[in-house]
Amino acid sequence: MKNLKSNSRTKEQFCRMQEAEKLNICPFCKEGLKRIHKLPIEKETRDFFVTKNAFPYEGTSAHYLIIPKKHIRDIEELQSEMWIQIGELFNWIRKYTNAKSGGFFLRFGDLHWTGSSVEHLHFQIISGTKSDKSKSDSIKVKLGYK
Ligand SMILES: [Zn+2]
């Protein structure tokens, strides 16, 4: 299985997934990041790119992705030194965005079950925004199965 454009959340995202399919490129591999994702790489390590999510979740003030440079589809393909880089990048993003709270997650496996649109493994870091001065909205992410 490649990508699953039916899991797109917006029309623009769907169109980009369709374009990736037409060009036969992965939106999160190097060429796809340039031609489909289009947002700049904000940080790079030996094995990963960091970029903003082109389609941030509603209400997020920061939505970043940590994407392996290799087309990794399964969490088992991550080497132990890669986990160290992921931790360092998480800390970098947190400081860079000044995120006091947020979420950090990864979906793996069959896209029909995960709701993800891109099979290329990617870590997501989100931080919310305050809806008013007295309270902030809590995180709402599609992680359950209902
Ligand atoms: Zn890829």
Coordinates of C-alpha atoms in Angstrom, one line a residue, residues 9-101:
R9 CA -8.6 16.2 6.0
T10 CA -8.9 19.0 3.4
K11 CA -9.5 19.3 -0.3
E12 CA -6.0 20.9 -0.8
Q13 CA -4.4 18.0 1.0
F14 CA -6.4 15.5 -1.1
C15 CA -5.2 17.3 -4.3
R16 CA -1.6 17.2 -3.2
M17 CA -1.9 13.5 -2.4
Q18 CA -3.4 13.0 -5.9
E19 CA -0.4 14.9 -7.4
A20 CA 2.0 12.7 -5.5
E21 CA 0.2 9.7 -6.8
K22 CA 0.4 11.0 -10.4
L23 CA 4.1 11.8 -10.1
N24 CA 4.6 8.4 -8.3
I25 CA 6.5 10.0 -5.5
C26 CA 6.1 9.8 -1.7
P27 CA 5.2 13.2 -0.2
F28 CA 7.6 12.7 2.7
C29 CA 10.6 11.5 0.7
K30 CA 13.2 14.1 -0.2
E31 CA 11.7 14.9 -3.7
G32 CA 8.2 14.8 -2.3
L33 CA 9.0 17.2 0.5
K34 CA 10.2 19.7 -2.2
R35 CA 7.4 19.1 -4.8
I36 CA 4.4 18.1 -2.8
H37 CA 4.9 19.2 0.9
K38 CA 6.6 22.5 -0.2
L39 CA 7.3 23.9 3.3
P40 CA 10.9 24.4 4.2
I41 CA 13.0 22.0 6.2
E42 CA 13.5 23.7 9.5
K43 CA 16.1 21.3 11.0
E44 CA 18.0 18.3 9.8
T45 CA 20.0 15.5 11.4
R46 CA 21.7 12.6 9.9
D47 CA 18.5 10.6 9.6
F48 CA 15.6 13.0 9.9
F49 CA 14.0 16.2 8.6
V50 CA 11.9 18.5 10.7
T51 CA 9.2 20.6 9.0
K52 CA 5.9 22.1 9.8
N53 CA 2.8 20.1 8.9
A54 CA 1.4 21.7 5.7
F55 CA -2.1 21.0 7.1
P56 CA -2.0 21.7 10.8
Y57 CA -4.7 20.4 13.0
E58 CA -7.4 22.9 13.8
G59 CA -6.5 25.0 16.9
T60 CA -2.8 24.2 16.9
S61 CA -0.4 27.0 17.3
A62 CA 2.5 24.6 16.3
H63 CA 2.3 21.4 14.4
Y64 CA 5.6 19.9 13.4
L65 CA 6.7 16.7 11.8
I66 CA 9.8 14.6 12.3
I67 CA 10.3 12.6 9.2
P68 CA 12.9 9.9 8.5
K69 CA 15.1 10.7 5.5
K70 CA 14.7 7.1 4.3
H71 CA 11.3 5.8 3.2
I72 CA 10.6 4.0 6.5
R73 CA 7.1 2.4 6.7
D74 CA 7.4 0.5 9.9
I75 CA 8.5 1.4 13.4
E76 CA 10.7 -1.7 13.5
E77 CA 12.9 -0.1 10.9
L78 CA 14.0 2.6 13.3
Q79 CA 17.5 1.9 14.6
S80 CA 18.3 2.7 18.3
E81 CA 20.5 5.7 17.4
M82 CA 17.5 7.1 15.5
W83 CA 15.4 7.1 18.7
I84 CA 18.1 9.3 20.3
Q85 CA 17.8 11.8 17.4
I86 CA 14.0 11.8 17.7
G87 CA 14.3 12.7 21.4
E88 CA 16.8 15.5 20.6
L89 CA 14.5 16.8 17.8
F90 CA 11.5 16.7 20.1
N91 CA 13.4 18.8 22.6
W92 CA 14.5 21.2 19.8
I93 CA 11.0 21.7 18.5
R94 CA 9.6 22.2 22.0
K95 CA 12.2 25.0 22.7
Y96 CA 11.9 26.4 19.1
T97 CA 8.1 26.7 19.4
N98 CA 8.2 27.6 23.1
A99 CA 5.6 24.9 23.7
K100 CA 4.6 24.6 27.3
S101 CA 2.3 21.7 26.7

